[in-house]
Short mmCIF file of C-alpha atoms and ligand atoms in Angstrom, two decimals:
data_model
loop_
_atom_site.label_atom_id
_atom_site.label_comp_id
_atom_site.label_asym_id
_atom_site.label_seq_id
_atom_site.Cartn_x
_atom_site.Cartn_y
_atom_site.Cartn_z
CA UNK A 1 -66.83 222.78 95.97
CA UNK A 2 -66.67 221.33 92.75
CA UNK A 3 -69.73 220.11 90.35
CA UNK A 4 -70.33 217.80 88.16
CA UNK A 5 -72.89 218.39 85.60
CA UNK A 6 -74.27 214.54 84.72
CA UNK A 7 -75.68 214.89 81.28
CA UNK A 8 -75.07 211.14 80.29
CA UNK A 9 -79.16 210.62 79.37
CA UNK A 10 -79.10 213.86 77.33
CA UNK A 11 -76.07 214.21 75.59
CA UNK A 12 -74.94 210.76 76.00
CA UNK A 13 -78.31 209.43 74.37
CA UNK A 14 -79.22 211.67 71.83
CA UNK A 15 -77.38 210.45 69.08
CA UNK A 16 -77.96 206.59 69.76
CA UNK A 17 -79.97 205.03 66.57
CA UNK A 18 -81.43 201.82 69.11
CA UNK A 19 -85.00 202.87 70.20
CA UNK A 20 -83.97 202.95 74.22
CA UNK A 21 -87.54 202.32 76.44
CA UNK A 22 -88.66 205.05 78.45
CA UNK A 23 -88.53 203.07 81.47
CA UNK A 24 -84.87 201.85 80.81
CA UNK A 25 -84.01 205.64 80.95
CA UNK A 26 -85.53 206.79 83.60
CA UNK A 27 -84.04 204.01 85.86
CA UNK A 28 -80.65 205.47 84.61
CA UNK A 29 -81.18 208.59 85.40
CA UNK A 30 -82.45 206.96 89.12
CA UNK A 31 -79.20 204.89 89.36
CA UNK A 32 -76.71 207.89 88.28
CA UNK A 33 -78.68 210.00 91.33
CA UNK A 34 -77.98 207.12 93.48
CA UNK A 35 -74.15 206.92 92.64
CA UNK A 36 -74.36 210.41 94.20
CA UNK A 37 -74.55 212.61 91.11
CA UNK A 38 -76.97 216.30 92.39
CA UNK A 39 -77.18 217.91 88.87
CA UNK A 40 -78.44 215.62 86.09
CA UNK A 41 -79.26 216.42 82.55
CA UNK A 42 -81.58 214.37 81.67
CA UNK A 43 -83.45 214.97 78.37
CA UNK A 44 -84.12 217.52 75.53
CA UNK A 45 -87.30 219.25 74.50
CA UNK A 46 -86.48 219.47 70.77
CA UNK A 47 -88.21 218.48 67.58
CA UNK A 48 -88.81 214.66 67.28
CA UNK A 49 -88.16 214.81 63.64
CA UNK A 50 -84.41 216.28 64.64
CA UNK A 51 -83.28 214.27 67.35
CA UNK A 52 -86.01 210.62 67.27
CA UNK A 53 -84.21 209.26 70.52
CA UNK A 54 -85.14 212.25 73.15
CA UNK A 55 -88.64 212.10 71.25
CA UNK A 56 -90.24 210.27 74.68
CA UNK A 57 -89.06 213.83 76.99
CA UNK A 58 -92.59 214.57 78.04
CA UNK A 59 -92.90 210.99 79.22
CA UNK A 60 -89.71 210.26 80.73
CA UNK A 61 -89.56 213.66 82.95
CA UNK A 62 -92.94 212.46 85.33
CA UNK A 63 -91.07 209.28 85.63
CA UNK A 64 -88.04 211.27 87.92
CA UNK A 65 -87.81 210.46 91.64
CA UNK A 66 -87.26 213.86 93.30
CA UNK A 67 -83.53 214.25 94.63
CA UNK A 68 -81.24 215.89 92.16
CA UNK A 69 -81.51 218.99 90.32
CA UNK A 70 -82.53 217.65 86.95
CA UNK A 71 -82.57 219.74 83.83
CA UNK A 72 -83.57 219.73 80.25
CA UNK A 73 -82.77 221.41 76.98
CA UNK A 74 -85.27 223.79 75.41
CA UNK A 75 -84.46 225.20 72.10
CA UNK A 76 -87.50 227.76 71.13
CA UNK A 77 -90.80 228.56 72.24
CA UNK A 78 -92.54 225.62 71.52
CA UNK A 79 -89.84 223.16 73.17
CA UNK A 80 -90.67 225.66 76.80
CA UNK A 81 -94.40 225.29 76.02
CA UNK A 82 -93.74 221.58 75.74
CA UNK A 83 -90.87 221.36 79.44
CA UNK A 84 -93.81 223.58 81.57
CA UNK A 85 -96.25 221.22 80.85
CA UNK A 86 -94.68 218.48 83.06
CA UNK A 87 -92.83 220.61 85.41
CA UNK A 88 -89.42 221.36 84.41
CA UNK A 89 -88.48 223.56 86.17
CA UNK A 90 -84.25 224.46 84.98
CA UNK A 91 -84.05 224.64 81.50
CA UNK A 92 -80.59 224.91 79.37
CA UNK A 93 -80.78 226.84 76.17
CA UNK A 94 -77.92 226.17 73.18
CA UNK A 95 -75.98 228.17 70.26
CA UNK A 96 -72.53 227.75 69.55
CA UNK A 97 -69.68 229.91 68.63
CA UNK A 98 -70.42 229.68 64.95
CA UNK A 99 -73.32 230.31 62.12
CA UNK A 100 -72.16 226.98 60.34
CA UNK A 101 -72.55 225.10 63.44
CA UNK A 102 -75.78 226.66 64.81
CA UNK A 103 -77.26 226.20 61.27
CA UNK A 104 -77.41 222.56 60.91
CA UNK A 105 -77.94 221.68 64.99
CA UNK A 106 -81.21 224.57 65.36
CA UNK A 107 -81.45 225.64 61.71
CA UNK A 108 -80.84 229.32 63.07
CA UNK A 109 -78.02 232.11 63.14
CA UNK A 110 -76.27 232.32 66.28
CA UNK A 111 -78.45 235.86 66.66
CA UNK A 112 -81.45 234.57 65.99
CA UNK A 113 -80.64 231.87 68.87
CA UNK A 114 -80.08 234.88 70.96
CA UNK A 115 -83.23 236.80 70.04
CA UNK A 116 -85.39 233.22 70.72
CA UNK A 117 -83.83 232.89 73.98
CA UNK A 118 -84.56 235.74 75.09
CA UNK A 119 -88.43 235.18 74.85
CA UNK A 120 -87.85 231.36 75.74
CA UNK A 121 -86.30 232.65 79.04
CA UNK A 122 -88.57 235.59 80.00
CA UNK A 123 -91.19 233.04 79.55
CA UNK A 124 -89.81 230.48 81.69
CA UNK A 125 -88.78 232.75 84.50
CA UNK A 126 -92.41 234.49 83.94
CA UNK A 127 -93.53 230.30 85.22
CA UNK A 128 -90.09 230.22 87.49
CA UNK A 129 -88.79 233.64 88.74
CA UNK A 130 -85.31 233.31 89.53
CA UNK A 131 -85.35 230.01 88.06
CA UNK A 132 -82.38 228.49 87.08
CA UNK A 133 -80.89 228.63 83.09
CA UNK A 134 -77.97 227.32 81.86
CA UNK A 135 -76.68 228.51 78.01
CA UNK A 136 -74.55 226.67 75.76
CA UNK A 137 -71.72 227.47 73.43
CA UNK A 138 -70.68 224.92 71.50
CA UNK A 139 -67.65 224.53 69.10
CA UNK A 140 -65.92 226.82 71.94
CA UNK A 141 -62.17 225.73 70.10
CA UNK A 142 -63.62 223.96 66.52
CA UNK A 143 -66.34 224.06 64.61
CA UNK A 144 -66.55 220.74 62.08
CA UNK A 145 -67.96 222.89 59.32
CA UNK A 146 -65.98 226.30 60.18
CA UNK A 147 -62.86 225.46 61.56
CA UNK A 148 -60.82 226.71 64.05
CA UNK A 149 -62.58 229.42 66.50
CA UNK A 150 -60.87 232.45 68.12
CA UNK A 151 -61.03 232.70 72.12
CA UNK A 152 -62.22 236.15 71.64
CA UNK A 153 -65.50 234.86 69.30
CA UNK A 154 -66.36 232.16 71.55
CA UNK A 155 -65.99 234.43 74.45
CA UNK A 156 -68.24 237.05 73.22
CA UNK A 157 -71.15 234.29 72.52
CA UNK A 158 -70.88 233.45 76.01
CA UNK A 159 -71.06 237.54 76.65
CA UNK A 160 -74.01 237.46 75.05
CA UNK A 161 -75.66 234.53 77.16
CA UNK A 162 -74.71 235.93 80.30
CA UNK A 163 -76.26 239.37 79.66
CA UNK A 164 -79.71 237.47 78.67
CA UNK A 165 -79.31 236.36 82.26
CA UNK A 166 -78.37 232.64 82.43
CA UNK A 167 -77.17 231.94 85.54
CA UNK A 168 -74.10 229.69 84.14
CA UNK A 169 -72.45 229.09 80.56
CA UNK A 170 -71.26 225.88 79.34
CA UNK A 171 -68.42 225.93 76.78
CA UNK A 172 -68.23 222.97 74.67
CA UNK A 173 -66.00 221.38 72.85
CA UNK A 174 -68.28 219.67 70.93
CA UNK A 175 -65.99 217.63 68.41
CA UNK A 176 -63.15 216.97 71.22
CA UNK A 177 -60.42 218.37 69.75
CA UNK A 178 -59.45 221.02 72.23
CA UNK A 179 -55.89 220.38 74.38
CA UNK A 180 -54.97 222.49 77.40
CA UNK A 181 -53.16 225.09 76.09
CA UNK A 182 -56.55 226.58 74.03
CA UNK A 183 -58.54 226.48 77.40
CA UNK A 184 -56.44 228.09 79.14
CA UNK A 185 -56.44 230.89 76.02
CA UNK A 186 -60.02 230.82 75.85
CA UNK A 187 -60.43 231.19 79.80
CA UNK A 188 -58.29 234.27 79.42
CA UNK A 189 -60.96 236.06 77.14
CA UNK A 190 -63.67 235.36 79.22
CA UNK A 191 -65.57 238.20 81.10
CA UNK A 192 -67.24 237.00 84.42
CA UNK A 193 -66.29 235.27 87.25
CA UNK A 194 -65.34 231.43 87.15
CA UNK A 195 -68.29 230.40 88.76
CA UNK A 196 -70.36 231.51 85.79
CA UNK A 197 -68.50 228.97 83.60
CA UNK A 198 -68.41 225.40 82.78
CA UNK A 199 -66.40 223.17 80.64
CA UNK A 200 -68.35 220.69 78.58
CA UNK A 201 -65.52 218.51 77.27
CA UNK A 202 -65.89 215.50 74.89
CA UNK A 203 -62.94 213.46 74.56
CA UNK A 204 -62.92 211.89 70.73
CA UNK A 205 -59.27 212.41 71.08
CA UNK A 206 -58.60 211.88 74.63
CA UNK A 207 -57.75 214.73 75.61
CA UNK A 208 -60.33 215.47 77.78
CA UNK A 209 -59.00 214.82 81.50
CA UNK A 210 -56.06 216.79 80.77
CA UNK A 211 -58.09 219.71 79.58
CA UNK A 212 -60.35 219.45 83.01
CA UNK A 213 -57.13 219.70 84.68
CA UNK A 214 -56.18 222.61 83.17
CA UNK A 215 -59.45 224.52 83.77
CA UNK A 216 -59.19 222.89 87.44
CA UNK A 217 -55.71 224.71 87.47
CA UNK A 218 -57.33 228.24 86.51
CA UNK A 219 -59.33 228.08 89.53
CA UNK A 220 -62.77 226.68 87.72
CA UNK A 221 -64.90 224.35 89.43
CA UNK A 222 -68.05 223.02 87.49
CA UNK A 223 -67.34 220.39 84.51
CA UNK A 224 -70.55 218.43 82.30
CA UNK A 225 -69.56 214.65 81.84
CA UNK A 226 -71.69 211.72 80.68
CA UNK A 227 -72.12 208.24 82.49
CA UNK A 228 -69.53 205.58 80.24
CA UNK A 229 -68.25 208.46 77.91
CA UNK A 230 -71.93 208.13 75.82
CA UNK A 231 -72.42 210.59 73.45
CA UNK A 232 -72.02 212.93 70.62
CA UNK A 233 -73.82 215.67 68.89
CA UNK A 234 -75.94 214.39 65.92
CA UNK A 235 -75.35 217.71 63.92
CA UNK A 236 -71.55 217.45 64.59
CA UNK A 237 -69.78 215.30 62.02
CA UNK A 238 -66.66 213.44 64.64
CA UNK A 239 -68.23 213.78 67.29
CA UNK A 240 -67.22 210.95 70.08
CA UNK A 241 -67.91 210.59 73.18
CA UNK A 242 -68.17 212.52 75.91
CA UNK A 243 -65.66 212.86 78.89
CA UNK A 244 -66.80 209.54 81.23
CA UNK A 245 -68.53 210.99 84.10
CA UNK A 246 -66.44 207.67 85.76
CA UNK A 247 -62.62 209.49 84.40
CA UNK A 248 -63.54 212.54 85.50
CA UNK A 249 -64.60 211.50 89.48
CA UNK A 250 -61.71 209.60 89.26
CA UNK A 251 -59.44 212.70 88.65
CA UNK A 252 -61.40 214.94 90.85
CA UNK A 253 -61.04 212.24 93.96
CA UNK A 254 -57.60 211.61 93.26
CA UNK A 255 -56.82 215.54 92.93
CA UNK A 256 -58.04 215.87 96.70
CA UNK A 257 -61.57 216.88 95.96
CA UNK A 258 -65.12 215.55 96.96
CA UNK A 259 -67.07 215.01 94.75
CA UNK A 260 -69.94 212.71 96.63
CA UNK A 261 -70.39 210.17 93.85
CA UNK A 262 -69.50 206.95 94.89
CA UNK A 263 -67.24 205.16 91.38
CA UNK A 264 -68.31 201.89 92.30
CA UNK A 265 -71.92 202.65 91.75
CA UNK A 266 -71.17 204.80 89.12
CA UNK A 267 -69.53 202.57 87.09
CA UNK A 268 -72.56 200.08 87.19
CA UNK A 269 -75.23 202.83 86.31
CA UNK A 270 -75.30 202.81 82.70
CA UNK A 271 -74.62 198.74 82.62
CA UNK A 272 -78.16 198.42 81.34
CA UNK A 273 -78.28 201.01 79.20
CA UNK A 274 -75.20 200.02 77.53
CA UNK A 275 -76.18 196.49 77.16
CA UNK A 276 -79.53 197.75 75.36
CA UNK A 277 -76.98 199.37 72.97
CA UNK A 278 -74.83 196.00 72.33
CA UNK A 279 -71.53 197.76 73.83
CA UNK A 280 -68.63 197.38 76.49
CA UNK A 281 -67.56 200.21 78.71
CA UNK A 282 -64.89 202.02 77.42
CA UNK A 283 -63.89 204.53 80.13
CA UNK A 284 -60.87 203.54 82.27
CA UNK A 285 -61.84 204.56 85.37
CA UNK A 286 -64.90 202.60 84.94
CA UNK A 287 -63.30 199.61 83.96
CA UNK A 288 -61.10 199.77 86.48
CA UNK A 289 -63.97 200.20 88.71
CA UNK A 290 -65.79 196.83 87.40
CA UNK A 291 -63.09 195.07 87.77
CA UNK A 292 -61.93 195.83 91.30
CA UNK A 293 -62.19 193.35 93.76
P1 HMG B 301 -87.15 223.74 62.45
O1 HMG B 301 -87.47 222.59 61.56
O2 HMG B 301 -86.44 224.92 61.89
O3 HMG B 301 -88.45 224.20 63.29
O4 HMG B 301 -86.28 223.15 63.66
P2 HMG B 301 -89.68 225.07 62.86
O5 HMG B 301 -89.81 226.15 63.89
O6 HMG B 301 -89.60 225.46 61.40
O7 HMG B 301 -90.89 224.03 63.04
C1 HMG B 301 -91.02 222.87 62.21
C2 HMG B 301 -91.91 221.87 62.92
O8 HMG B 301 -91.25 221.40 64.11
C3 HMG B 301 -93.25 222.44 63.37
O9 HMG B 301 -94.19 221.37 63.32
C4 HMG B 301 -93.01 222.79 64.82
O10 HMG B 301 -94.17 222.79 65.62
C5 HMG B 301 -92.08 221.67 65.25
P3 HMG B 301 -95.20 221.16 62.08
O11 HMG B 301 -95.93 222.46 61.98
O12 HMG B 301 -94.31 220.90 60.89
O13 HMG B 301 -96.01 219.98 62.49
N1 HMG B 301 -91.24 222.05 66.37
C6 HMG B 301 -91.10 221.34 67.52
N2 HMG B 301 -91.66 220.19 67.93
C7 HMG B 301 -91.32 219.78 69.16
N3 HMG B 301 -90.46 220.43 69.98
C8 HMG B 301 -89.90 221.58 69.60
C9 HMG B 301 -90.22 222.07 68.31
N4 HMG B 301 -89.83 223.18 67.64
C10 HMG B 301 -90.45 223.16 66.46
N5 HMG B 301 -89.06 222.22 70.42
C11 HMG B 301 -85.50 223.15 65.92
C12 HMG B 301 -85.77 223.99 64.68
C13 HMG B 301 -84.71 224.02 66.89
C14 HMG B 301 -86.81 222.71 66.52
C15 HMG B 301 -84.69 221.89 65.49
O14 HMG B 301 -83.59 222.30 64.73
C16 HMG B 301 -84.21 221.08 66.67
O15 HMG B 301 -85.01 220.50 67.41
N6 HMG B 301 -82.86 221.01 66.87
C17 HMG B 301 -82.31 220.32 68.02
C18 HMG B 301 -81.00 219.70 67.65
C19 HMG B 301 -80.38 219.07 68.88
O16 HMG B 301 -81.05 218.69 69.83
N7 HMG B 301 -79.02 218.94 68.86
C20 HMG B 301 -78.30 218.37 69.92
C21 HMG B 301 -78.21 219.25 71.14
S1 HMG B 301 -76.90 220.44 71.09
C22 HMG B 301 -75.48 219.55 71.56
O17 HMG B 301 -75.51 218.34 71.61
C23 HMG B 301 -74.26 220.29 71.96
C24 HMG B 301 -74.05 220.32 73.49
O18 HMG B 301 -73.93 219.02 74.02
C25 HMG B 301 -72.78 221.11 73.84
C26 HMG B 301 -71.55 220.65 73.02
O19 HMG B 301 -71.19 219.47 73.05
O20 HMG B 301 -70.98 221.54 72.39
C27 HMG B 301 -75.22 221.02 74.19
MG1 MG B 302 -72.08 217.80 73.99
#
């Protein structure tokens, strides 16, 4: 079975400068559940000062209809102090692959990110036992202060996740610059099975479906996409969008496998939202979707 990790309102928000209403959001997040998507994404308990747009996460998370699995980011301490208080209840922690990179986006080392999480998820699964955790490693193939990262350094990060006990790790390629033949290096250097791992693709340089199709190939089955191909990182220089949520159905559907989202109602979820932001679609498969009779 394969998933799709929706993390349009998250990831596909947080680096919008328009002011987006609370209420605008949270009837996005209700019409990406009803295009079918289980796992959403949907906000970030960070500093307000660092990222103004997910400032409203406390607000917005009482607002969810129950259905999906949502999720949010937590950074630190204070960020899980701030997600128990209204019930979140699967948080997502985040470093990258390099200093320079974790530096600017959680003013920390990549080990001090490890030694935080570590109290940030013993005191969530102290609220949650068992409960669900999700760790990030960004520039997985790039970093746009460091360069070009090694499989092997990328893969030890994620190492180092998975033996502070999150159930999955996300590997992103955070400034989209990655093509198939570096996931398929940086798959080979990874220690755990598949089903531990997800690929968090943004496609500045569209080469995102091809890269899914490559990790598809390797036998992986859970991929992060955002609603309309919003997003970027607001501590990565270059960052573009992320892979459309709408290409990546499309490719999953058309590759013989279910993925339960409908694309017509898909395609229309983030209409609103986009329209608050004064732009067109851009993904293909959701124009193409629009447009169909
Ligand atoms: P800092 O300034 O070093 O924090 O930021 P601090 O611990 O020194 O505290 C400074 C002030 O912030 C204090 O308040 C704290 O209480 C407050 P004051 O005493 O001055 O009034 N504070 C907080 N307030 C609310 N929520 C919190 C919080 N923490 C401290 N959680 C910090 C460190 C980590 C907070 C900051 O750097 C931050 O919030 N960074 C988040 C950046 C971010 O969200 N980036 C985007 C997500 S990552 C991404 O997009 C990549 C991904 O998509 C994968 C990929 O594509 O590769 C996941
Ligand atoms: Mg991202």
């Amino acid at each position: 079975m394969v998933r799709i990790v929706e993390v349009g309102p998250r990831d596909g928000l947080q680096n919008e400068q328009v002011p987006l209403d609370t209420r605008l959001k949270a009837a996005f997040v209700a019409a990406l559940a009803e295009a079918g998507l289980r796992e959403i994404e949907v906000t970030s308990f960070v500093s307000p000062k660092w990222v103004p747009q997910l400032a409203d996460s406390g607000d917005l998370w009482p607002l969810l209809a129950p259905g999906p699995l949502f999720s949010a980011l937590v950074p630190n301490a204070k960020g899980l102090e701030r997600a128990l208080e209204v019930g979140v209840d699967r948080i997502a922690v985040f470093t990258a692959a390099s200093d320079a990179f974790t530096t600017k986006n959680v003013n920390m080392t990549v080990a001090e990110t490890i030694e935080v999480f570590a109290e940030v998820i013993a005191g969530f699964r102290a609220r949650y036992p068992g409960g669900w955790v999700r760790g990030y490693v960004s520039t997985a193939f790039e970093c746009p202060y460091a360069g070009r990262i090694e499989p092997a350094q990328t893969a030890e990060v994620a190492a180092r996740l998975l033996e502070l006990g999150v159930d999955e790790v996300s590997l992103g390629d955070t400034i989209g610059v990655a093509a198939p033949p570096e996931v398929r290096a940086l798959a080979a250097e990874l220690d755990g099975p598949k089903d531990r791992f997800a690929w968090h693709f943004h496609d500045t340089r569209g080469t995102a479906v091809a890269n899914v199709a490559a990790a598809l190939d390797l036998g992986f089955t859970a991929f992060d996409a955002s609603a309309a191909g919003l997003g970027g990182c607001p501590y990565a220089v270059g960052a573009g969008g992320n892979l459309a949520t709408e290409d990546l159905v499309y490719l999953l559907e058309r590759w013989g496998l279910r993925t339960g989202v409908s694309l017509a109602a898909l395609a229309r979820a983030s209409l609103p939202v986009l329209e608050a932001l004064g732009r067109r679609p851009t993904s293909k498969a959701q124009l193409a979707a629009l447009s169909a009779p």
